[in-house]
Amino acid sequence: MDWLVVKTGAFLNTSAAVLDTVVESGSRFEATLSPAAMRVVKGIMGNDVLSAGFFLMIMGSFYSFFRDMIVQYYYQVQSWFYVSVEVQEGDDCYKWLSDWVAERPLTKSVRHLTVKAVWSEEEDRGYYNNNSRQDERPKLQFLPGMGSHILYHKGHKINVSRERPDQAAGADQEQSRILASIQKKQSLTISTFGWDMRLLKAIVEDAMEESFKKKDGKTTIYTSQPYDSYWSNSSTRAPRAFHSVILAEGLKEELLKDINMFRNSSQWYHDRGVPYRRGYLLHGPPGTGKTSFIVALASHLRMSVCIVNLGISGLNDQQLDQLLNNAPRNSILLMEDVDAALMKRKAGKMQGGSNNVTLSGILNALDGITAQEGSVVFMTTNHIRKLAPALIRPGRCDRRMLFDYADRHQIHGMFLKFFLSRSPAASTKKDPKAPPKDVYDAMIHELADKICEKITKEDAVTPAQLQGFFMLHRDDPENIIDKVPEFLAELIREREEVQTKKEQRRQRRAKKKAKKAEADKKAKEARVAAGEPSEDEEDSDEDEDEGSDTDSDSDDEEDIKGANGSALPNGSAIKGTVEVEADGAAATAATAATAATAV
């Protein structure tokens, strides 16, 4: 009885509010018109054509009024008899419930569908087992599209409603994405008849459990979309074995020990008032296994990986801060090639391509007052000297680890990884001439020692190049030693070609600077001749369009140093050591001398 009284009162209050709105609108309309205007209205009523138009306007107003009133009553009555749960895109529950809805059988009432191609896990295993065939096809998964739909779950009727922000009139796709990110995200609402919320809560819990079961034993990768400030497009991949990444002796174990100590020391940080965050900077030449190690580490620690793309379109300081602060728990934040992302980037300067991330914004997102507690950040770079000192100071980068060219430990370990596992003992029946397993293993160990004498660290071979060489001759380990001189000669030829291209770019820049200097000199002389005061202008953005060439030059210099062997002393990849940098004065003097020579 009390429930009926409450609902009746709410219905009467809603009706009274609608009538009050109508009365107030009529009174406001009459008060707005002056007596002269009222006489004009009465005169219009005497004209048949104008009277018909006025009548249609009144009818349209009544139609709109009654339509809104009916919609209000509908939702009011629905709220009395239905319970619902709404989630928005960007929340983990949105992904869980979307997958749950996709797995429910469709009913005849679902007339608007969304389709996507999905490869099953069995087909993935067949792919890795070399059982895939060219005629295989993915599974087409149909799920309810935008709008309201009806599904059934355990005998209960479930209403599912999916909505997305409307596209602005006259706006293109990119502008609509910007408006959508500012205004509203996609939403998903599930509702059912009754007043008991236990069914909907059970649905959300079941969706969460199903999602975690699918990710069990796999590594989850999160990315973000342009103009979005939340993580989406999560994908899973088979975990990479930690022992498959071979680094300098002791380096991998030291990093693993450090991050394990951090993850088990939350109370220690809290008691001493130290921000509970840890940052790592992995630097070294390209192809030395920086990203591969991070993925293997995440798999070993059963952590997720959130890829922070600093160059993505539409990203600004506020969105970057929200991304880092809303990262999923138990995840690694990965910023790859920060030297390229921050090249010629200045605090407060608007960047091209709708990307407005500044250095100060990155610093605040890493360890500002709103930074997430317990975060683990990995940054990778090929040129540590190009990074701002404020970015790599302790607190933002607590450990700086050098990933150098392959040394004896890595060459020996990679050779055993590629060839020792290829034991012919399993195929003895097919090939009676194949040696026994112990004889084959002894031969591989002997070849590993020989190849370490042929390829040394002074040859400046990266693990990526070494891996490519081993894979090229993976079926012929007995003769791989004879292929080493050709492999090293090819690397030298590639470095010489890079050096030639770099020299050509340097000459072009020198000519461009000389022409600019000559034009500035003539302009200055003209101003002096005209009696105008000369002004010295600093060209802070000189050669803006040659930024990519500058990056390439740095890469080339490292490769050339490695080829000569003069800049690669033994022991430069000692575990956990921090590369000794040239002091600022020496670096400035060298830069000035180079610029003077070029001019």
XYZ file of C-alpha atoms in Angstrom, residues 10-247:
238
model
C 5.298 10.689 -8.103
C 2.896 10.418 -11.061
C 0.829 13.399 -9.874
C 3.959 15.437 -9.226
C 5.193 14.776 -12.758
C 1.809 15.813 -14.246
C 1.743 18.959 -12.144
C 5.274 19.850 -13.252
C 4.326 19.472 -16.931
C 1.167 21.629 -16.517
C 3.104 24.276 -14.631
C 5.589 24.402 -17.507
C 2.772 24.915 -20.021
C 1.121 27.652 -17.944
C 4.402 29.448 -17.365
C 5.218 29.287 -21.085
C 1.787 30.770 -22.005
C 2.084 33.537 -19.437
C 5.587 34.354 -20.556
C 4.424 34.495 -24.200
C 1.576 36.924 -23.403
C 3.805 39.079 -21.214
C 6.420 39.286 -23.964
C 3.993 40.612 -26.614
C 2.973 44.268 -26.428
C -0.662 45.393 -27.092
C 0.353 46.460 -30.620
C 1.782 42.996 -31.298
C -1.425 41.394 -30.026
C -3.406 43.503 -32.520
C -1.110 42.281 -35.321
C -1.791 38.677 -34.281
C -5.534 39.302 -34.342
C -5.166 40.870 -37.802
C -3.303 37.824 -39.035
C -6.139 35.618 -37.922
C -8.388 37.451 -40.420
C -6.224 36.214 -43.354
C -6.995 32.615 -44.429
C -3.453 31.760 -45.576
C -1.768 33.222 -42.506
C -4.395 31.648 -40.261
C -3.649 28.223 -41.762
C 0.086 28.704 -41.163
C -0.545 29.863 -37.623
C -2.820 26.859 -37.062
C -0.118 24.456 -38.304
C 2.401 26.084 -35.978
C 0.067 25.590 -33.032
C -0.543 21.964 -33.997
C 3.189 21.316 -34.250
C 3.717 22.811 -30.826
C 0.974 20.628 -29.327
C 2.438 17.546 -31.018
C 5.875 18.248 -29.634
C 4.432 18.929 -26.188
C 2.386 15.722 -26.003
C 5.227 13.658 -27.459
C 7.634 14.864 -24.777
C 4.994 14.316 -22.126
C 4.351 10.728 -23.273
C 8.105 10.002 -23.338
C 8.477 11.401 -19.831
C 5.586 9.264 -18.579
C 6.982 6.198 -20.355
C 10.371 6.464 -18.712
C 8.754 7.310 -15.406
C 6.552 4.206 -15.506
C 9.475 2.083 -16.764
C 11.599 3.178 -13.827
C 8.905 1.849 -11.487
C 8.917 -1.679 -12.882
C 12.453 -2.135 -14.340
C 15.947 -2.244 -12.849
C 18.977 -1.407 -14.998
C 22.772 -1.170 -15.025
C 24.613 1.309 -17.263
C 28.330 1.340 -18.087
C 30.318 3.688 -20.300
C 33.127 2.999 -22.701
C 36.538 3.166 -21.090
C 35.539 1.197 -18.012
C 36.551 -2.446 -17.679
C 32.906 -3.400 -17.167
C 32.069 -2.104 -20.654
C 34.458 -4.604 -22.235
C 33.198 -7.436 -20.007
C 29.525 -6.805 -20.756
C 30.161 -6.266 -24.477
C 31.788 -9.688 -24.706
C 28.968 -11.176 -22.621
C 26.311 -9.742 -24.947
C 28.237 -11.003 -27.990
C 28.120 -14.572 -26.671
C 24.366 -14.610 -26.028
C 22.135 -16.232 -28.683
C 20.299 -13.686 -30.827
C 16.497 -13.448 -30.892
C 14.199 -12.507 -33.776
C 13.692 -9.049 -32.305
C 17.352 -8.161 -32.974
C 17.246 -6.522 -36.405
C 20.419 -4.368 -36.309
C 23.670 -6.322 -36.019
C 27.393 -5.688 -35.844
C 29.743 -8.307 -37.256
C 33.428 -8.973 -36.659
C 35.845 -11.727 -37.692
C 37.296 -13.804 -34.856
C 39.957 -16.528 -34.980
C 39.381 -19.214 -32.378
C 42.102 -20.387 -30.013
C 42.180 -23.807 -31.687
C 42.965 -22.145 -35.024
C 45.699 -20.100 -33.356
C 47.317 -23.244 -31.997
C 47.078 -24.781 -35.463
C 48.838 -21.717 -36.849
C 51.803 -22.209 -34.537
C 51.806 -25.973 -35.160
C 52.051 -25.428 -38.914
C 48.625 -27.002 -39.375
C 46.996 -23.912 -40.843
C 45.672 -24.124 -44.356
C 45.103 -21.466 -46.940
C 41.394 -22.256 -47.139
C 40.768 -21.657 -43.424
C 38.350 -18.875 -42.582
C 37.720 -16.905 -39.414
C 34.537 -17.242 -37.426
C 31.983 -14.497 -38.051
C 30.601 -13.211 -34.782
C 27.276 -11.350 -34.929
C 26.271 -9.186 -32.008
C 23.540 -6.601 -31.408
C 24.262 -3.220 -32.944
C 23.325 0.223 -31.727
C 19.831 0.598 -30.321
C 17.600 -1.477 -28.033
C 17.446 -5.265 -28.228
C 15.964 -8.185 -26.294
C 18.018 -11.196 -25.180
C 17.336 -14.118 -22.879
C 19.562 -15.354 -20.053
C 18.638 -18.347 -17.907
C 14.963 -17.889 -18.743
C 14.961 -14.147 -17.952
C 14.180 -11.473 -20.516
C 17.041 -8.956 -20.722
C 16.807 -5.598 -22.474
C 20.118 -4.424 -23.974
C 20.581 -0.859 -25.160
C 23.730 0.424 -26.888
C 24.159 4.118 -27.660
C 26.892 6.236 -29.194
C 27.306 10.047 -29.411
C 25.551 11.596 -32.387
C 27.737 12.944 -35.167
C 27.620 16.713 -35.399
C 26.030 18.120 -38.562
C 28.629 19.220 -41.093
C 31.521 17.714 -39.134
C 33.952 15.241 -40.655
C 34.989 11.998 -38.996
C 37.942 13.461 -37.090
C 35.903 16.410 -35.791
C 33.153 14.026 -34.694
C 35.681 11.956 -32.731
C 36.905 15.084 -30.976
C 33.356 16.139 -30.076
C 32.484 12.608 -28.962
C 35.509 12.417 -26.673
C 34.539 15.726 -25.105
C 30.804 15.154 -24.813
C 29.957 11.519 -24.206
C 31.294 7.999 -24.668
C 29.476 4.964 -25.925
C 27.236 3.424 -23.285
C 25.739 0.002 -22.697
C 22.624 -0.516 -20.556
C 21.107 -3.840 -19.500
C 17.714 -3.921 -17.762
C 15.130 -6.469 -16.724
C 11.572 -6.494 -15.382
C 11.260 -6.535 -11.616
C 12.688 -4.844 -8.573
C 15.454 -7.296 -7.660
C 18.985 -6.225 -8.639
C 20.546 -9.603 -7.896
C 20.074 -10.857 -11.458
C 21.896 -7.879 -13.001
C 24.666 -8.068 -10.422
C 25.097 -11.766 -11.197
C 25.311 -10.962 -14.923
C 28.096 -8.415 -14.347
C 30.000 -10.844 -12.106
C 29.641 -13.662 -14.645
C 30.873 -11.384 -17.429
C 33.914 -10.434 -15.332
C 34.760 -14.057 -14.537
C 34.444 -15.095 -18.190
C 36.744 -12.276 -19.243
C 39.433 -13.197 -16.715
C 39.237 -16.879 -17.682
C 39.976 -15.956 -21.298
C 43.036 -13.941 -20.236
C 44.366 -16.548 -17.827
C 47.924 -17.480 -18.751
C 48.168 -14.786 -21.432
C 49.656 -11.315 -21.645
C 47.156 -8.485 -22.131
C 48.199 -5.509 -24.271
C 46.319 -2.206 -23.881
C 46.405 0.695 -26.327
C 44.561 4.011 -26.677
C 42.742 5.529 -29.634
C 43.168 9.083 -31.003
C 41.376 11.736 -28.927
C 40.553 9.190 -26.198
C 41.705 9.463 -22.592
C 41.036 5.842 -21.663
C 42.522 2.450 -22.482
C 40.811 0.374 -25.144
C 41.537 -2.225 -27.809
C 42.870 -4.713 -25.294
C 44.281 -7.832 -26.913
C 45.852 -10.966 -25.550
C 48.889 -12.839 -26.767
C 50.688 -16.003 -25.794
C 53.228 -15.307 -23.032
C 56.862 -15.139 -24.013
C 59.253 -17.303 -22.037
C 61.553 -15.219 -19.865
C 64.569 -17.388 -20.673
C 64.087 -16.777 -24.410
C 65.445 -13.217 -24.059
C 69.218 -13.365 -23.709
C 70.890 -10.207 -22.415
